Amino acid sequence: VASGSAQAADKVRPGSGTMFDGVAEKYDLLNKLISLGLDQHWRGTMVRAVGDHVALTAAFDAPKKLRVLDVATGTADVAIIIAKMFPSAEITGVDPSSNMLSLGRMKIAEANLSSRIQLQLGESENLAFPDQSFD
């Protein structure tokens, strides 16, 4: 019989990456089908909002390299769009699903963006970055 702490460590919390690990191979297709293609629209809307923030910040600050944190990056679609929109941006994507991250890494490599997008396994509740690490 395992101790209480070992049992707690083995429990999978709802919403953790385990659920998405099981659907990772079909996630992008299912997302497009279930949303009737609207997933592309909301991604574009979000990235345009990042662009608005960058433009406003640039008006008041000296130019600098944009550092973006993509929480729940999944298969890295948003990270890739941001990297393409902002050629000097460095993006870190975090997701609790190792299978989703594996697919994201393949997409990033295919887009030749591996030098600018890094993916890490992790949960949004426990990010391991110092304050002010991202714009």
XYZ file of N, CA and C in Angstrom:
405
model
N 0.851 -1.178 0.000
C 0.000 0.000 0.000
C 0.891 1.234 0.000
N 0.603 2.163 -0.912
C 1.405 3.381 -1.024
C 1.009 4.362 0.060
N 1.964 5.205 0.421
C 1.668 6.222 1.420
C 0.731 7.269 0.833
N 0.129 8.087 1.690
C -0.799 9.132 1.256
C -0.163 10.116 0.298
N 1.090 10.506 0.569
C 1.742 11.476 -0.315
C 2.033 10.859 -1.677
N 2.407 9.601 -1.725
C 2.661 8.952 -3.008
C 1.359 8.812 -3.793
N 0.257 8.482 -3.092
C -1.021 8.380 -3.772
C -1.435 9.723 -4.344
N -1.236 10.788 -3.594
C -1.605 12.120 -4.064
C -0.798 12.497 -5.297
N 0.480 12.115 -5.325
C 1.325 12.450 -6.466
C 0.881 11.697 -7.713
N 0.304 10.491 -7.532
C -0.119 9.691 -8.670
C -1.488 10.086 -9.207
N -2.256 10.857 -8.451
C -3.596 11.248 -8.899
C -3.498 12.280 -10.012
N -4.356 12.130 -10.988
C -4.402 13.093 -12.081
C -5.511 14.083 -11.798
N -5.141 15.364 -11.793
C -6.140 16.396 -11.563
C -6.938 16.607 -12.836
N -8.238 16.845 -12.727
C -9.014 17.196 -13.912
C -8.430 18.445 -14.553
N -8.366 18.456 -15.858
C -7.838 19.615 -16.561
C -6.346 19.538 -16.792
N -5.687 18.537 -16.242
C -4.252 18.416 -16.468
C -4.005 17.851 -17.861
N -2.764 17.750 -18.223
C -2.405 17.340 -19.577
C -2.791 15.929 -19.952
N -3.085 15.092 -18.993
C -3.415 13.703 -19.295
C -4.614 13.602 -20.232
N -5.623 14.416 -19.993
C -6.804 14.389 -20.853
C -6.428 14.741 -22.292
N -5.621 15.781 -22.464
C -5.244 16.208 -23.806
C -4.229 15.276 -24.447
N -3.437 14.576 -23.649
C -2.522 13.586 -24.218
C -3.290 12.559 -25.031
N -4.483 12.202 -24.555
C -5.281 11.186 -25.237
C -5.901 11.635 -26.551
N -6.057 12.927 -26.746
C -6.692 13.431 -27.972
C -5.736 14.246 -28.843
N -4.473 14.311 -28.450
C -3.518 15.197 -29.113
C -3.456 14.992 -30.629
N -3.408 13.747 -31.067
C -3.265 13.469 -32.505
C -4.410 14.037 -33.335
N -5.592 14.154 -32.746
C -6.759 14.630 -33.492
C -7.225 16.012 -33.042
N -6.503 16.626 -32.117
C -6.962 17.874 -31.508
C -7.171 18.991 -32.530
N -6.195 19.244 -33.382
C -6.322 20.352 -34.331
C -7.533 20.164 -35.251
N -7.707 18.963 -35.760
C -8.853 18.698 -36.636
C -10.167 18.835 -35.870
N -10.246 18.240 -34.693
C -11.472 18.327 -33.899
C -11.800 19.775 -33.540
N -10.784 20.556 -33.211
C -10.991 21.953 -32.865
C -11.604 22.713 -34.040
N -11.098 22.471 -35.227
C -11.645 23.139 -36.416
C -13.079 22.689 -36.696
N -13.330 21.394 -36.565
C -14.668 20.879 -36.843
C -15.691 21.356 -35.817
N -15.364 21.222 -34.552
C -16.306 21.581 -33.493
C -16.601 23.078 -33.490
N -15.592 23.898 -33.796
C -15.792 25.351 -33.789
C -16.277 25.868 -35.139
N -16.466 24.968 -36.101
C -16.857 25.347 -37.461
C -15.866 26.351 -38.060
N -14.602 26.160 -37.734
C -13.548 27.012 -38.263
C -13.345 28.319 -37.518
N -14.165 28.581 -36.511
C -14.044 29.836 -35.767
C -12.769 29.898 -34.924
N -12.142 28.747 -34.675
C -10.909 28.753 -33.902
C -9.845 29.608 -34.591
N -9.821 29.597 -35.907
C -8.864 30.424 -36.639
C -9.172 31.908 -36.438
N -10.439 32.245 -36.392
C -10.837 33.640 -36.189
C -10.409 34.148 -34.812
N -10.686 33.372 -33.751
C -10.335 33.874 -32.421
C -8.836 33.929 -32.223
N -8.099 33.022 -32.867
C -6.633 33.116 -32.779
C -6.152 34.405 -33.433
N -6.688 34.708 -34.598
C -6.324 35.946 -35.291
C -6.675 37.172 -34.473
N -7.846 37.163 -33.847
C -8.269 38.284 -33.007
C -7.307 38.472 -31.841
N -6.908 37.381 -31.217
C -5.989 37.461 -30.093
C -4.626 37.987 -30.531
N -4.114 37.510 -31.639
C -2.801 37.955 -32.098
C -2.845 39.424 -32.521
N -3.947 39.862 -33.118
C -4.074 41.294 -33.442
C -4.064 42.139 -32.172
N -4.660 41.630 -31.098
C -4.630 42.354 -29.821
C -3.199 42.448 -29.295
N -2.424 41.390 -29.466
C -1.003 41.439 -29.088
C -0.309 42.509 -29.920
N -0.636 42.569 -31.211
C -0.056 43.584 -32.085
C -0.398 44.986 -31.631
N -1.624 45.213 -31.195
C -2.029 46.523 -30.679
C -1.215 46.887 -29.442
N -1.011 45.910 -28.562
C -0.211 46.133 -27.354
C 1.234 46.485 -27.719
N 1.793 45.746 -28.673
C 3.170 45.990 -29.095
C 3.302 47.386 -29.679
N 2.355 47.791 -30.516
C 2.411 49.123 -31.136
C 2.311 50.212 -30.081
N 1.431 50.047 -29.117
C 1.277 51.043 -28.056
C 2.535 51.117 -27.192
N 3.071 49.973 -26.829
C 4.283 49.931 -26.020
C 5.455 50.566 -26.764
N 5.590 50.276 -28.051
C 6.697 50.816 -28.846
C 6.632 52.337 -28.936
N 5.444 52.888 -28.856
C 5.301 54.342 -28.936
C 5.886 55.029 -27.703
N 5.974 54.312 -26.585
C 6.447 54.910 -25.337
C 7.794 54.375 -24.864
N 8.179 53.203 -25.322
C 9.422 52.576 -24.873
C 10.413 52.457 -26.022
N 11.672 52.321 -25.668
C 12.686 52.053 -26.677
C 12.411 50.671 -27.282
N 12.710 50.493 -28.550
C 12.489 49.179 -29.169
C 13.248 48.089 -28.411
N 12.622 46.967 -28.265
C 13.255 45.834 -27.600
C 12.718 44.552 -28.202
N 13.360 43.486 -27.873
C 12.907 42.185 -28.340
C 11.641 41.807 -27.575
N 10.617 41.448 -28.279
C 9.343 41.060 -27.680
C 9.461 39.652 -27.105
N 9.095 39.496 -25.825
C 9.093 38.187 -25.181
C 7.655 37.843 -24.827
N 7.148 36.745 -25.382
C 5.746 36.364 -25.232
C 5.649 35.008 -24.544
N 4.733 34.914 -23.590
C 4.423 33.646 -22.928
C 3.063 33.180 -23.433
N 3.029 31.998 -24.005
C 1.791 31.398 -24.495
C 1.410 30.267 -23.540
N 0.475 30.567 -22.629
C 0.031 29.593 -21.633
C -1.042 28.716 -22.259
N -0.960 27.412 -22.015
C -1.845 26.424 -22.631
C -1.644 26.462 -24.143
N -0.394 26.423 -24.560
C -0.036 26.541 -25.973
C -0.556 25.395 -26.830
N -0.808 24.244 -26.228
C -1.321 23.114 -26.997
C -0.360 22.730 -28.108
N -0.837 22.756 -29.344
C -0.006 22.389 -30.493
C 0.690 23.596 -31.107
N 0.751 24.686 -30.375
C 1.564 25.876 -30.681
C 1.051 26.747 -31.827
N -0.218 26.652 -32.186
C -0.740 27.475 -33.282
C -0.569 28.969 -33.013
N -0.925 29.420 -31.817
C -0.827 30.848 -31.500
C 0.632 31.280 -31.470
N 1.493 30.477 -30.886
C 2.920 30.814 -30.843
C 3.480 30.984 -32.253
N 3.083 30.135 -33.166
C 3.555 30.213 -34.552
C 3.039 31.481 -35.229
N 1.782 31.799 -35.026
C 1.214 33.022 -35.621
C 1.946 34.251 -35.089
N 2.191 34.301 -33.786
C 2.893 35.441 -33.199
C 4.307 35.542 -33.765
N 4.999 34.416 -33.873
C 6.365 34.434 -34.407
C 6.393 34.949 -35.844
N 5.389 34.588 -36.621
C 5.333 35.057 -38.010
C 4.980 36.542 -38.086
N 4.133 37.009 -37.175
C 3.731 38.411 -37.188
C 4.835 39.326 -36.676
N 5.620 38.844 -35.713
C 6.661 39.656 -35.077
C 8.006 38.947 -35.233
N 8.752 39.274 -36.285
C 10.001 38.558 -36.584
C 11.060 38.612 -35.487
N 10.991 39.581 -34.581
C 11.993 39.630 -33.513
C 11.488 38.998 -32.212
N 10.279 38.476 -32.214
C 9.701 37.927 -30.980
C 10.328 36.591 -30.606
N 10.459 36.410 -29.300
C 10.826 35.111 -28.741
C 9.624 34.636 -27.941
N 9.165 33.428 -28.232
C 7.944 32.913 -27.616
C 8.274 31.676 -26.793
N 7.720 31.613 -25.600
C 7.795 30.430 -24.761
C 6.376 29.921 -24.601
N 6.159 28.685 -24.979
C 4.854 28.061 -24.820
C 4.898 27.041 -23.698
N 3.857 27.056 -22.867
C 3.763 26.122 -21.742
C 2.439 25.377 -21.848
N 2.491 24.078 -21.630
C 1.272 23.262 -21.682
C 1.476 22.034 -20.801
N 0.404 21.520 -20.187
C 0.544 20.336 -19.342
C 0.504 19.014 -20.119
N 0.320 19.062 -21.434
C 0.225 17.838 -22.225
C 1.492 17.610 -23.044
N 2.229 16.575 -22.704
C 3.463 16.286 -23.436
C 3.180 15.902 -24.887
N 2.065 15.233 -25.141
C 1.733 14.857 -26.520
C 1.385 16.074 -27.373
N 0.668 17.030 -26.799
C 0.360 18.261 -27.528
C 1.653 19.015 -27.826
N 2.552 19.072 -26.867
C 3.824 19.754 -27.079
C 4.656 19.068 -28.158
N 4.624 17.749 -28.204
C 5.362 17.029 -29.251
C 4.853 17.414 -30.639
N 3.542 17.483 -30.785
C 2.969 17.910 -32.069
C 3.330 19.362 -32.355
N 3.296 20.205 -31.326
C 3.672 21.601 -31.492
C 5.117 21.736 -31.953
N 6.012 20.958 -31.379
C 7.421 21.020 -31.782
C 7.592 20.642 -33.251
N 6.829 19.666 -33.713
C 6.907 19.288 -35.133
C 6.433 20.441 -36.021
N 5.331 21.090 -35.639
C 4.809 22.217 -36.422
C 5.790 23.385 -36.420
N 6.411 23.638 -35.286
C 7.396 24.713 -35.181
C 8.597 24.423 -36.078
N 9.068 23.184 -36.070
C 10.200 22.805 -36.926
C 9.833 22.955 -38.402
N 8.628 22.522 -38.772
C 8.174 22.655 -40.167
C 8.112 24.118 -40.598
N 7.813 25.014 -39.662
C 7.734 26.445 -39.959
C 9.095 27.141 -39.817
N 10.143 26.363 -39.526
C 11.503 26.894 -39.332
C 11.547 27.961 -38.242
N 10.867 27.718 -37.136
C 10.808 28.688 -36.039
C 11.389 28.143 -34.735
N 12.116 27.045 -34.797
C 12.649 26.414 -33.582
C 13.594 27.317 -32.803
N 14.249 28.241 -33.470
C 15.175 29.128 -32.755
C 14.444 30.215 -31.977
N 13.156 30.418 -32.273
C 12.417 31.514 -31.635
C 11.253 31.060 -30.767
N 10.865 29.809 -30.868
C 9.759 29.293 -30.057
C 10.268 28.097 -29.265
N 10.148 28.199 -27.959
C 10.521 27.111 -27.061
C 9.265 26.630 -26.346
N 9.098 25.318 -26.246
C 7.945 24.752 -25.561
C 8.393 24.028 -24.304
N 7.594 24.189 -23.244
C 7.907 23.564 -21.963
C 6.669 22.897 -21.386
N 6.891 21.767 -20.758
C 5.834 21.090 -20.029
C 5.599 21.834 -18.718
N 4.354 22.163 -18.432
C 4.052 22.857 -17.188
C 2.587 23.231 -17.103
N 2.184 23.637 -15.919
C 0.802 24.026 -15.672
C 0.721 25.512 -15.352
N -0.362 26.122 -15.732
C -0.525 27.563 -15.548
C -0.495 27.967 -14.077
N -0.865 27.063 -13.195
C -0.880 27.382 -11.769
C 0.522 27.415 -11.157
N 1.495 26.873 -11.863
C 2.846 26.752 -11.306
C 3.903 27.143 -12.336
N 3.810 28.331 -12.861
C 4.794 28.780 -13.849
C 6.124 29.072 -13.170
N 7.192 28.655 -13.789
C 8.534 28.779 -13.187
C 9.313 29.946 -13.794
N 8.678 31.093 -13.936
C 9.339 32.253 -14.517
C 9.301 33.405 -13.514
N 10.386 34.160 -13.437
C 10.357 35.337 -12.556
C 9.352 36.371 -13.074
N 8.856 37.181 -12.174
C 7.962 38.280 -12.575
C 8.651 39.143 -13.613
N 7.870 39.729 -14.490
C 8.356 40.642 -15.533
C 9.239 39.957 -16.569
N 9.126 38.636 -16.719
C 9.928 37.919 -17.713
C 9.389 38.095 -19.125
N 8.110 38.453 -19.242
C 7.460 38.552 -20.551
C 6.742 39.888 -20.683
N 6.542 40.283 -21.941
C 5.876 41.563 -22.224
C 4.364 41.428 -22.144
